[in-house]
XYZ file of C-alpha atoms in Angstrom:
745
model
C -82.285 -61.116 -17.589
C -78.877 -62.793 -17.517
C -78.391 -65.997 -19.439
C -77.891 -69.062 -17.242
C -74.269 -70.178 -17.268
C -73.820 -72.983 -19.774
C -72.170 -76.100 -18.333
C -68.576 -76.566 -19.491
C -68.451 -79.021 -22.343
C -66.411 -82.141 -21.744
C -63.159 -82.520 -23.648
C -62.632 -85.678 -25.733
C -59.373 -87.650 -25.861
C -58.685 -90.813 -27.856
C -55.789 -93.173 -27.242
C -54.556 -96.679 -26.466
C -54.437 -97.750 -22.822
C -50.769 -98.627 -22.258
C -50.694 -99.468 -18.548
C -52.648 -99.148 -15.321
C -50.441 -97.794 -12.543
C -53.086 -97.864 -9.810
C -56.627 -99.211 -9.505
C -58.852 -99.118 -6.437
C -60.691 -102.445 -6.447
C -63.467 -101.013 -4.265
C -64.633 -98.093 -6.391
C -62.888 -98.524 -9.737
C -60.838 -95.292 -9.452
C -57.894 -95.759 -11.786
C -54.642 -94.016 -12.665
C -53.501 -95.014 -16.154
C -51.053 -94.090 -18.895
C -52.478 -93.623 -22.377
C -50.731 -93.317 -25.760
C -52.577 -90.607 -27.696
C -50.620 -91.441 -30.856
C -48.890 -88.075 -31.195
C -45.652 -89.837 -32.005
C -43.534 -88.127 -29.343
C -43.418 -91.256 -27.200
C -44.870 -89.346 -24.249
C -47.759 -90.990 -22.433
C -50.694 -89.053 -20.997
C -51.752 -89.637 -17.379
C -55.481 -90.319 -17.149
C -57.317 -90.589 -13.823
C -60.914 -91.458 -12.984
C -63.499 -94.124 -13.678
C -61.779 -96.355 -16.236
C -63.790 -99.279 -14.954
C -63.372 -102.393 -17.093
C -60.892 -100.846 -19.528
C -58.136 -103.292 -20.447
C -54.538 -102.617 -21.400
C -54.262 -102.538 -25.214
C -57.766 -101.178 -25.821
C -58.410 -98.034 -27.838
C -60.536 -95.663 -25.760
C -62.614 -92.569 -26.510
C -62.681 -90.674 -23.211
C -64.749 -87.688 -22.145
C -63.560 -85.585 -19.246
C -61.648 -82.497 -18.167
C -58.044 -81.359 -18.371
C -56.221 -80.535 -15.180
C -52.842 -80.454 -13.524
C -51.370 -82.355 -10.591
C -48.715 -80.571 -8.456
C -46.445 -83.635 -8.542
C -47.322 -85.400 -11.825
C -48.115 -82.420 -14.068
C -50.742 -82.333 -16.825
C -53.425 -85.006 -16.601
C -56.870 -85.832 -17.920
C -59.773 -86.722 -15.593
C -62.007 -89.210 -17.383
C -65.729 -89.063 -16.537
C -66.862 -91.724 -19.001
C -65.412 -93.659 -21.898
C -66.289 -95.994 -24.727
C -64.111 -98.670 -26.271
C -63.199 -97.998 -29.892
C -61.909 -100.942 -31.876
C -58.475 -100.125 -33.273
C -58.390 -99.214 -36.959
C -54.762 -99.951 -37.872
C -52.998 -103.311 -38.167
C -50.483 -102.200 -35.554
C -53.317 -101.156 -33.198
C -55.119 -104.491 -33.726
C -51.896 -106.403 -33.040
C -51.320 -104.529 -29.786
C -54.967 -104.895 -28.805
C -54.976 -108.674 -29.264
C -51.489 -109.137 -27.810
C -52.335 -107.316 -24.578
C -53.786 -110.422 -22.924
C -57.338 -109.140 -23.375
C -58.505 -112.330 -25.074
C -57.547 -115.578 -23.382
C -55.507 -117.769 -25.719
C -53.946 -114.890 -27.687
C -50.618 -113.489 -26.575
C -48.165 -111.275 -28.498
C -46.903 -114.158 -30.727
C -50.341 -115.302 -31.903
C -51.533 -111.685 -32.208
C -48.655 -111.129 -34.635
C -49.479 -114.248 -36.685
C -53.229 -113.530 -36.809
C -52.801 -109.893 -37.908
C -50.178 -110.894 -40.491
C -52.699 -113.331 -41.967
C -55.917 -111.271 -41.843
C -54.648 -107.673 -41.682
C -57.363 -105.059 -41.142
C -60.092 -107.729 -41.312
C -58.765 -109.483 -38.159
C -61.377 -108.262 -35.669
C -64.229 -108.813 -38.125
C -63.034 -112.404 -38.719
C -62.880 -113.133 -34.940
C -66.343 -111.613 -34.506
C -68.131 -113.133 -37.522
C -66.097 -116.107 -38.832
C -63.955 -117.327 -35.916
C -63.566 -120.784 -37.498
C -61.298 -119.192 -40.111
C -58.660 -118.636 -37.393
C -57.585 -122.209 -38.140
C -55.938 -120.818 -41.300
C -53.286 -119.219 -39.062
C -50.172 -121.405 -38.613
C -50.131 -122.981 -35.135
C -53.821 -122.359 -34.367
C -55.617 -125.719 -34.057
C -59.379 -126.247 -33.650
C -59.075 -126.358 -29.834
C -57.347 -122.984 -29.500
C -59.564 -121.464 -32.201
C -62.695 -122.405 -30.235
C -61.137 -121.097 -27.026
C -60.397 -117.727 -28.658
C -63.955 -117.474 -30.058
C -65.472 -118.296 -26.635
C -63.189 -115.820 -24.847
C -64.149 -113.099 -27.363
C -67.865 -113.696 -26.742
C -67.422 -113.723 -22.973
C -65.383 -110.530 -23.125
C -68.180 -108.801 -25.080
C -70.839 -109.952 -22.593
C -68.755 -108.876 -19.588
C -68.239 -105.469 -21.216
C -72.015 -104.999 -21.433
C -72.433 -105.776 -17.733
C -69.518 -103.472 -16.913
C -70.964 -100.578 -18.883
C -74.229 -101.011 -17.010
C -72.423 -101.211 -13.647
C -70.243 -98.189 -14.437
C -72.977 -95.900 -13.141
C -72.732 -97.455 -9.659
C -68.929 -97.619 -9.473
C -68.605 -101.401 -9.140
C -65.049 -102.606 -9.704
C -63.957 -104.607 -12.731
C -63.255 -107.803 -10.833
C -66.701 -107.728 -9.214
C -68.396 -107.114 -12.571
C -66.574 -110.177 -13.938
C -67.785 -112.215 -10.946
C -71.372 -111.061 -11.403
C -71.204 -112.183 -15.032
C -69.660 -115.544 -14.108
C -72.403 -116.122 -11.528
C -75.458 -115.103 -13.550
C -74.288 -115.115 -17.199
C -76.833 -113.508 -19.527
C -79.200 -112.884 -16.601
C -76.642 -110.536 -14.949
C -78.273 -107.231 -15.869
C -81.774 -108.390 -14.921
C -80.575 -109.669 -11.486
C -78.717 -106.412 -10.838
C -81.806 -104.356 -11.776
C -84.492 -106.446 -10.089
C -82.847 -108.299 -7.172
C -79.695 -106.355 -6.255
C -79.617 -107.627 -2.657
C -79.129 -111.165 -3.981
C -75.647 -110.078 -5.010
C -74.544 -109.694 -1.376
C -75.416 -113.334 -0.654
C -74.353 -114.865 -3.984
C -71.208 -113.030 -5.121
C -68.007 -112.985 -3.089
C -66.657 -109.446 -2.763
C -70.076 -107.787 -2.824
C -71.243 -106.911 0.640
C -74.492 -105.257 1.592
C -73.026 -101.749 1.099
C -72.206 -102.325 -2.588
C -75.535 -104.078 -3.189
C -77.284 -101.174 -1.435
C -75.552 -98.642 -3.682
C -76.690 -100.624 -6.740
C -80.244 -100.925 -5.324
C -80.424 -97.152 -4.821
C -79.350 -96.503 -8.382
C -82.027 -98.853 -9.771
C -84.739 -97.180 -7.709
C -85.374 -99.490 -4.719
C -86.837 -97.333 -1.880
C -84.775 -96.530 1.227
C -87.424 -98.030 3.551
C -88.191 -101.103 1.431
C -88.681 -104.216 3.648
C -86.425 -106.081 1.207
C -83.632 -103.589 1.984
C -84.179 -103.800 5.768
C -84.160 -107.611 5.773
C -80.984 -107.672 3.684
C -79.441 -105.135 6.105
C -80.298 -107.270 9.144
C -78.697 -110.328 7.575
C -75.663 -108.240 6.625
C -75.286 -106.999 10.231
C -75.393 -110.616 11.451
C -72.896 -111.783 8.847
C -70.563 -108.901 9.831
C -70.750 -110.116 13.428
C -69.811 -113.671 12.349
C -66.771 -112.168 10.601
C -65.828 -110.770 14.028
C -66.186 -114.251 15.550
C -69.714 -114.132 17.006
C -72.153 -116.992 16.382
C -75.137 -114.787 17.254
C -75.991 -111.234 18.304
C -78.266 -110.267 21.201
C -81.510 -109.009 19.640
C -81.226 -105.500 21.124
C -77.719 -105.065 19.760
C -78.733 -106.333 16.304
C -81.667 -103.888 16.138
C -79.434 -100.979 17.204
C -76.745 -101.968 14.653
C -79.334 -102.255 11.861
C -80.961 -98.878 12.660
C -77.515 -97.231 12.525
C -76.572 -99.026 9.301
C -79.864 -98.481 7.447
C -80.881 -95.089 8.873
C -84.507 -96.190 9.146
C -87.143 -96.249 11.891
C -86.601 -98.727 14.781
C -90.174 -99.998 14.430
C -89.582 -100.994 10.806
C -86.434 -102.934 11.788
C -88.295 -104.782 14.587
C -91.125 -105.627 12.163
C -88.767 -106.950 9.468
C -86.761 -108.981 12.009
C -89.985 -110.592 13.277
C -90.910 -111.483 9.659
C -87.485 -112.979 8.980
C -87.655 -115.111 12.149
C -91.296 -116.175 11.643
C -90.687 -117.341 8.096
C -87.376 -118.979 9.094
C -85.960 -116.798 6.319
C -82.337 -116.969 7.230
C -82.526 -116.113 10.979
C -83.438 -117.948 14.207
C -84.273 -116.429 17.618
C -83.586 -118.336 20.827
C -83.100 -117.462 24.498
C -79.604 -118.353 25.754
C -77.313 -117.129 28.560
C -75.464 -113.941 27.599
C -71.796 -113.163 28.204
C -72.640 -111.951 31.753
C -74.738 -115.066 32.467
C -78.163 -113.362 32.274
C -80.675 -114.497 29.605
C -80.574 -112.821 26.181
C -82.610 -113.311 23.037
C -79.966 -114.507 20.580
C -80.457 -113.983 16.844
C -78.511 -116.406 14.648
C -78.090 -116.785 10.924
C -79.590 -120.221 10.189
C -76.305 -122.033 9.249
C -74.650 -120.974 12.533
C -77.645 -121.985 14.671
C -77.800 -125.386 12.965
C -74.046 -125.878 13.338
C -74.033 -125.001 17.052
C -76.954 -127.348 17.793
C -75.395 -130.054 15.674
C -71.881 -129.746 17.145
C -73.121 -129.991 20.731
C -75.417 -132.894 19.749
C -72.618 -134.810 18.006
C -70.168 -134.299 20.891
C -72.768 -135.500 23.422
C -73.530 -138.495 21.166
C -69.835 -139.483 21.076
C -69.457 -139.032 24.845
C -72.554 -141.069 25.734
C -72.277 -144.033 23.366
C -71.658 -147.495 24.806
C -69.693 -148.539 21.720
C -65.909 -148.344 21.807
C -63.590 -148.842 18.840
C -60.568 -149.122 21.192
C -61.881 -151.432 23.966
C -58.379 -152.811 24.702
C -57.557 -149.661 26.709
C -60.424 -150.033 29.186
C -58.567 -152.663 31.267
C -54.968 -152.116 30.201
C -52.142 -152.422 32.762
C -51.001 -148.793 32.566
C -47.684 -149.224 34.406
C -46.662 -151.869 31.919
C -47.970 -149.898 28.915
C -46.204 -146.689 29.974
C -42.975 -148.638 30.645
C -43.135 -150.114 27.131
C -43.779 -146.620 25.760
C -40.745 -145.135 27.557
C -38.613 -147.855 25.959
C -39.957 -146.851 22.523
C -39.607 -143.075 22.916
C -36.578 -142.924 25.204
C -38.290 -140.707 27.817
C -40.744 -141.022 30.704
C -43.987 -139.066 30.684
C -44.663 -136.518 33.441
C -47.754 -137.255 35.608
C -50.002 -134.759 33.759
C -48.848 -136.178 30.409
C -49.706 -139.702 31.622
C -53.170 -138.464 32.588
C -53.645 -137.020 29.079
C -52.584 -140.299 27.450
C -55.065 -142.284 29.559
C -57.899 -139.812 28.837
C -57.370 -139.853 25.071
C -57.337 -143.658 24.928
C -60.192 -144.380 27.338
C -62.632 -141.479 26.853
C -64.475 -140.830 23.561
C -63.820 -137.067 23.472
C -60.935 -135.327 25.261
C -58.957 -132.071 25.155
C -55.207 -131.610 25.622
C -54.125 -128.003 26.081
C -51.023 -126.138 27.276
C -48.418 -123.600 26.220
C -45.142 -124.058 24.323
C -42.441 -126.262 25.882
C -44.939 -128.143 28.083
C -44.778 -131.361 26.099
C -48.025 -131.341 24.092
C -46.238 -132.700 21.014
C -44.490 -135.503 22.911
C -47.794 -136.431 24.585
C -49.539 -136.645 21.190
C -46.728 -138.812 19.841
C -47.092 -141.110 22.880
C -50.875 -141.411 22.391
C -50.393 -142.310 18.714
C -47.644 -144.872 19.542
C -49.843 -146.678 22.079
C -52.930 -146.631 19.839
C -50.946 -148.103 16.952
C -49.468 -150.758 19.223
C -53.037 -152.005 19.679
C -53.556 -151.843 15.890
C -55.974 -148.916 16.126
C -56.678 -146.891 12.998
C -55.348 -143.412 13.806
C -56.289 -140.374 11.696
C -54.351 -137.125 12.186
C -55.512 -133.693 11.032
C -54.922 -129.966 11.531
C -56.636 -126.861 10.169
C -53.679 -125.718 8.004
C -51.213 -127.401 5.654
C -48.205 -126.309 7.705
C -49.696 -127.611 10.965
C -50.573 -130.929 9.287
C -46.991 -131.283 7.992
C -45.639 -130.648 11.480
C -48.007 -133.237 12.972
C -46.873 -135.807 10.392
C -43.174 -135.144 11.147
C -43.829 -135.450 14.874
C -45.716 -138.747 14.787
C -44.185 -140.389 11.716
C -47.727 -140.967 10.420
C -49.660 -139.332 7.609
C -51.571 -136.165 8.557
C -53.772 -133.942 6.429
C -55.747 -130.730 6.672
C -59.261 -131.102 8.034
C -60.631 -129.968 4.644
C -58.703 -132.643 2.778
C -59.535 -135.304 5.356
C -63.269 -134.653 4.951
C -62.935 -134.209 1.165
C -64.940 -131.012 1.121
C -66.775 -130.488 -2.171
C -67.799 -127.323 -4.061
C -70.460 -125.663 -1.944
C -68.806 -126.873 1.259
C -70.449 -130.304 1.657
C -68.147 -133.019 2.981
C -67.711 -136.499 1.492
C -67.535 -137.848 5.086
C -70.358 -137.159 7.536
C -72.795 -138.924 9.874
C -74.037 -141.216 7.077
C -70.535 -141.962 5.777
C -68.137 -141.672 8.738
C -64.353 -141.826 8.611
C -62.775 -145.254 9.038
C -60.969 -144.256 12.239
C -60.653 -145.517 15.800
C -58.858 -142.377 16.989
C -59.026 -138.906 15.382
C -56.431 -136.376 16.612
C -56.886 -132.698 15.675
C -53.907 -130.439 16.358
C -54.032 -126.593 16.563
C -57.661 -126.916 17.674
C -57.797 -123.246 18.766
C -58.135 -122.514 15.025
C -61.265 -124.639 14.569
C -64.282 -122.440 13.947
C -67.859 -123.559 14.586
C -68.701 -124.585 10.999
C -65.526 -126.632 10.425
C -65.644 -128.256 13.888
C -69.235 -129.332 13.198
C -68.278 -130.929 9.863
C -65.370 -132.758 11.509
C -67.242 -134.097 14.539
C -70.095 -135.320 12.316
C -67.602 -137.556 10.508
C -66.279 -139.313 13.646
C -67.778 -142.829 13.747
C -69.851 -144.201 16.633
C -67.445 -145.463 19.294
C -64.500 -143.605 17.786
C -62.234 -141.463 19.990
C -61.662 -137.769 19.274
C -58.773 -135.767 20.763
C -58.561 -131.971 20.418
C -55.034 -130.604 20.924
C -54.328 -126.879 21.115
C -53.292 -123.844 23.118
C -56.429 -122.167 24.475
C -54.492 -118.970 25.328
C -53.830 -118.233 21.674
C -56.155 -116.115 19.559
C -59.475 -117.788 18.787
C -60.342 -118.959 15.260
C -60.627 -116.516 12.345
C -64.150 -117.863 11.696
C -67.094 -117.652 14.112
C -67.022 -119.384 17.489
C -64.380 -120.264 20.080
C -64.788 -124.001 20.080
C -61.716 -124.983 22.107
C -62.519 -122.465 24.876
C -66.151 -123.681 24.988
C -65.023 -127.329 25.280
C -62.907 -126.296 28.294
C -65.677 -124.189 29.911
C -66.847 -124.636 33.510
C -69.216 -127.580 33.756
C -68.245 -128.946 30.329
C -68.786 -132.718 30.064
C -65.647 -133.003 27.899
C -62.665 -134.231 30.001
C -59.456 -132.210 29.607
C -55.835 -131.995 30.731
C -53.859 -128.770 30.832
C -50.079 -129.211 30.722
C -48.350 -126.521 32.811
C -44.808 -127.739 33.517
C -42.138 -126.289 31.194
C -39.527 -128.965 30.464
C -35.857 -128.281 31.207
C -34.805 -128.298 27.556
C -37.512 -125.745 26.700
C -36.464 -123.526 29.626
C -33.244 -122.764 27.721
C -35.265 -121.220 24.895
C -35.877 -117.462 25.116
C -38.834 -117.905 22.752
C -40.568 -120.391 25.103
C -39.790 -118.615 28.394
C -40.843 -115.227 26.986
C -44.065 -116.686 25.594
C -44.964 -117.853 29.119
C -43.913 -114.491 30.605
C -46.181 -112.642 28.168
C -49.042 -115.057 28.872
C -48.757 -114.397 32.610
C -48.640 -110.601 32.114
C -44.874 -110.082 32.526
C -42.769 -108.212 29.951
C -40.450 -110.391 27.852
C -36.709 -110.424 28.540
C -35.122 -108.725 25.526
C -31.441 -108.580 26.466
C -28.801 -111.254 26.868
C -30.635 -113.877 24.803
C -29.488 -115.434 21.529
C -32.978 -116.090 20.121
C -35.152 -113.162 21.276
C -34.411 -109.514 20.428
C -36.030 -106.082 20.597
C -35.026 -103.341 18.149
C -36.330 -100.123 19.714
C -37.822 -97.612 17.260
C -40.568 -95.212 18.386
C -41.407 -93.768 14.956
C -43.940 -96.064 13.228
C -42.707 -95.480 9.652
C -39.104 -96.066 10.701
C -40.205 -99.197 12.565
C -41.820 -100.449 9.338
C -38.624 -99.871 7.350
C -36.495 -101.460 10.077
C -38.824 -104.521 10.135
C -38.168 -105.004 6.408
C -34.411 -104.617 6.850
C -34.368 -107.163 9.710
C -36.504 -109.720 7.820
C -34.985 -109.380 4.358
C -31.305 -108.704 5.159
C -30.138 -108.904 8.758
C -31.630 -112.284 9.787
C -30.535 -114.033 6.534
C -27.020 -112.576 6.923
C -26.586 -113.498 10.604
C -28.529 -116.769 10.881
C -28.312 -118.103 7.304
C -32.107 -118.305 6.964
C -33.952 -117.918 3.651
C -35.969 -114.650 3.813
C -38.831 -116.092 1.743
C -39.106 -119.594 3.222
C -37.847 -119.249 6.809
C -38.659 -115.691 7.944
C -42.200 -114.429 8.489
C -43.253 -110.887 9.382
C -46.333 -110.918 11.650
C -48.132 -107.594 12.030
C -50.890 -106.802 14.557
C -52.998 -105.223 11.804
C -53.239 -104.836 8.032
C -53.338 -101.035 7.781
C -50.778 -98.393 8.650
C -47.059 -97.767 7.967
C -46.102 -100.897 9.939
C -49.156 -102.903 8.854
C -49.067 -106.048 6.720
C -50.280 -104.167 3.599
C -47.431 -101.614 3.432
C -44.812 -104.109 4.641
C -45.747 -106.573 1.898
C -44.946 -103.985 -0.761
C -41.583 -103.161 0.822
C -40.673 -106.812 1.432
C -41.591 -107.780 -2.134
C -39.271 -105.021 -3.390
C -36.483 -106.365 -1.180
C -36.987 -110.119 -1.736
C -38.611 -110.492 -5.191
C -37.865 -107.257 -7.051
C -39.010 -106.696 -10.630
C -36.478 -107.921 -13.197
C -36.701 -108.232 -16.986
C -36.335 -112.042 -16.742
C -39.090 -112.461 -14.060
C -42.666 -112.695 -15.349
C -45.190 -110.460 -13.578
C -48.855 -109.444 -13.681
C -50.201 -106.144 -12.387
C -53.605 -106.470 -10.745
C -55.202 -103.415 -9.179
C -52.587 -101.856 -6.941
C -50.540 -105.081 -6.665
C -47.968 -106.813 -8.843
C -47.676 -110.605 -8.811
C -44.324 -112.115 -9.803
C -42.954 -115.609 -10.173
C -41.355 -116.334 -6.781
C -43.879 -114.271 -4.793
C -45.071 -115.609 -1.445
C -48.879 -115.406 -1.467
C -51.899 -116.358 0.639
C -55.509 -117.178 -0.207
C -57.929 -114.711 1.436
C -61.270 -116.515 1.084
C -62.582 -120.071 1.252
C -62.992 -121.307 -2.319
C -64.391 -124.842 -2.479
C -64.069 -124.904 -6.290
C -60.275 -124.531 -6.421
C -57.728 -127.303 -6.188
C -58.457 -130.903 -5.305
C -60.520 -130.221 -2.159
C -60.842 -126.452 -2.158
C -58.333 -123.769 -1.192
C -59.023 -122.078 2.103
C -58.573 -118.734 3.768
C -54.999 -118.612 5.101
C -53.478 -121.196 2.709
C -49.958 -120.004 1.822
C -47.994 -120.724 -1.343
C -45.451 -119.474 -3.878
C -46.157 -118.281 -7.432
C -44.364 -120.798 -9.661
C -45.494 -119.786 -13.188
C -47.269 -116.980 -14.998
C -48.736 -117.330 -18.508
C -49.819 -114.102 -20.226
C -51.446 -115.967 -23.162
C -53.600 -118.157 -20.947
C -54.026 -115.286 -18.430
C -53.237 -117.590 -15.566
C -50.685 -117.988 -12.819
C -49.834 -121.115 -10.815
C -49.365 -121.285 -7.067
C -47.707 -124.189 -5.252
C -49.427 -124.290 -1.858
C -47.887 -125.373 1.436
C -49.663 -128.708 0.863
C -47.530 -129.143 -2.305
C -50.523 -128.754 -4.606
C -50.250 -126.743 -7.840
C -53.342 -124.502 -8.048
C -54.158 -122.367 -11.124
C -55.565 -118.822 -10.775
C -57.060 -116.986 -13.747
C -56.013 -113.332 -13.830
C -59.578 -112.262 -12.973
C -59.341 -114.318 -9.740
C -56.269 -112.540 -8.409
C -58.302 -110.601 -5.856
C -58.461 -113.929 -3.963
C -54.693 -113.724 -3.439
C -52.648 -111.357 -1.305
C -48.911 -111.217 -0.776
C -47.745 -113.099 2.315
C -44.245 -111.782 3.051
C -46.070 -110.078 5.941
C -49.365 -111.396 7.319
C -51.534 -110.343 10.234
C -51.035 -112.333 13.419
C -54.611 -113.625 13.084
C -53.760 -115.144 9.691
C -50.610 -116.838 11.060
C -52.508 -119.200 13.365
C -51.598 -122.838 12.961
C -48.346 -121.996 11.200
C -44.834 -122.252 12.569
C -41.763 -120.515 11.153
C -38.055 -120.728 11.985
C -38.014 -116.951 12.591
C -40.686 -114.295 13.105
C -40.341 -110.523 13.052
C -43.118 -108.608 14.842
C -43.602 -104.831 14.473
C -45.101 -103.579 17.776
C -45.985 -99.911 17.311
C -48.333 -97.396 18.920
C -50.202 -97.026 15.598
C -51.706 -100.483 16.279
C -52.747 -99.397 19.810
C -56.319 -100.791 19.684
C -55.053 -104.209 18.541
C -52.275 -104.563 21.109
C -53.463 -107.358 23.386
C -51.745 -110.099 25.331
C -53.169 -113.066 23.392
C -52.216 -111.371 20.091
C -48.559 -110.945 21.099
C -48.491 -114.419 22.710
C -49.848 -116.004 19.498
C -47.215 -114.197 17.398
C -44.323 -115.261 19.654
C -45.489 -118.892 19.758
C -45.351 -119.070 15.928
C -41.518 -119.036 16.095
C -39.440 -122.203 16.301
C -36.000 -120.629 16.752
C -35.999 -116.831 16.683
C -38.191 -113.815 17.543
C -37.333 -110.211 16.729
C -39.650 -107.456 18.011
C -39.354 -104.067 16.310
C -41.009 -100.982 17.798
C -41.561 -99.041 20.987
C -41.315 -100.205 24.601
C -44.578 -98.347 25.285
C -46.443 -100.373 22.650
C -44.884 -103.608 23.937
C -45.973 -102.762 27.496
C -49.515 -102.056 26.272
C -49.674 -105.449 24.514
C -48.463 -107.352 27.606
C -50.816 -105.514 30.002
C -54.017 -105.618 27.930
C -56.153 -108.700 28.391
C -58.609 -109.197 25.532
C -61.856 -107.602 26.641
C -64.567 -109.546 24.943
C -65.757 -113.111 24.881
C -67.452 -114.037 21.647
C -71.222 -114.526 21.544
C -71.521 -118.309 21.467
C -73.806 -120.741 23.284
C -71.884 -123.975 22.635
C -70.628 -124.142 26.247
C -74.224 -123.665 27.515
C -75.551 -126.400 25.200
C -72.820 -128.833 26.317
C -73.354 -128.027 30.029
C -77.106 -128.431 29.807
C -76.879 -131.531 27.592
C -78.764 -129.844 24.735
C -78.009 -130.527 21.124
C -79.488 -131.933 17.981
C -77.788 -134.360 15.628
C -78.594 -132.401 12.468
């Protein structure tokens, strides 16, 4: 009988991790260069699961030798252990690599000079002795000891998580959330991770649950899957899902029996465990059983209740406008501003100052800004307390410039606290007679609810925005619902384009696109089309236009004044690829510019970056999804970089938080809402076919103050102009307002 074939034994390689050239944050797959100490100066390429390994560490790796057609000989690592370096030089490099917060190359040199081969033992067992090293005071000594302990604990969690391919940054977050309880939470309650830890969705938690033995048809798994399906739908803008659709989505996601899903959904709803069922009108008007996540149901009820409360109250904090002589008031106003208001603008002014809640909408060049300025002027003339806000820092700055009054972001106005609670709410309202919110199309359900709660009884609230732009990134379409048929909220839509604005190609083309006509792309000085049918070439041309041609011809700063707006993130002309190319062109690597490699990205001083999640713990009042800034400093010893945001706030980011930042030389059109730039460059290619819709292109064009350059194919441009966005979002706010239903919760 033949002997069974023995499995090939794994080869062993030892070496110091010199640099990570690529790391996939999702699954931990890494490409690295390792110094095996052979003295030739050549570095070995190692690929595979180097999860948690840090530059400067000595590794003992098990794996297999192989060859790559392009990169030659390489080693595929299947598992590794960290080996503490045994030479003074190795210890110095290990400590100086930025592995331990508080120790950079200079202190690593001093510490190893003082303690030699005993250095690591001293840090481990007698860290107080570090004070013997010149320049190390008690404060830094304690910091180093704490960082060493934390690093050890994180390593333990990482080694445990290695089996389920969880990325380094997520392992660090799990440790920061649960501390010493990390391993027990991961083993016993893995689905908690999806709710508690940013960056871990249901799919990662499910993979972990499988590996720790939780059954495929466990009710715990099904309930977590249902909540995940609902939270995915809120990411797509829906406040609820029709029950039938949710069940179908969950069966597909979980690959379990429909009956089990129905059973678990009934349990979740009965116990009020995170979901609520309610009959509401569907998108087609017929009744549907809506399933909400609890926070979204509460917010929708509350928002409609608060709006109805404001509309119905007898109190009025600006009573002077109820019997004002409007001809006289508008005459005085024209003397102040130097221009008469058009009839529809006059109507908007009267509404805002006499009704408790009102909406002002309209496209570019129709005088929304001038109308807002007029409303603020008149309110102030009667000594009213006016509060101005917008969803983004850039929009707030623009509002302040326009009115000559202070304006802030909605988050800062409400003083949102860690966890998302606001300092101002129903119990402690804002001291305001009139609250004006610009760029209201960006307000999602949760933020709109927080804002409206804080408006005092008798106060006036004016929403200003362009309802034809893309709806908010977050769930809901609040502005559209306020303007719905039968809405009790009075509104004015400005439609007349003013003569001055008619001379702008940007404004006239925005209105052409919005009415389904192709933009004029020849004979204008501020609107251009560079035709390029090949998507990759269009990507390269976009970079050339943004980084070189516009600055050369129009004297604009490529970092500050020019913004690339892409329909999508992926693809050769998507924001992801374009960011890499634009960074190379605008902020290239130089020996005198500090940088930090994180995963597949490099952050440099001077980089334009954006925050990609709401983080209530950062900055003075939180830093929110879409906030843009510039990297101003990078400290390898403290493992931290500083970002100056567009609200002029310096915000620190530890290196392990860098997955909250993305480069912002190019952003998706969705992320550009509420911002305005001197010039925008928009790649319009057939590779983004599914995303090419009229309101997407219209939103991108209306972000530009002076100049629009489209780059791509005429076919793709035609598709974008022709295609009207198919779906309304699942929301019942308009129904609640129409039927007078709400709850002041």
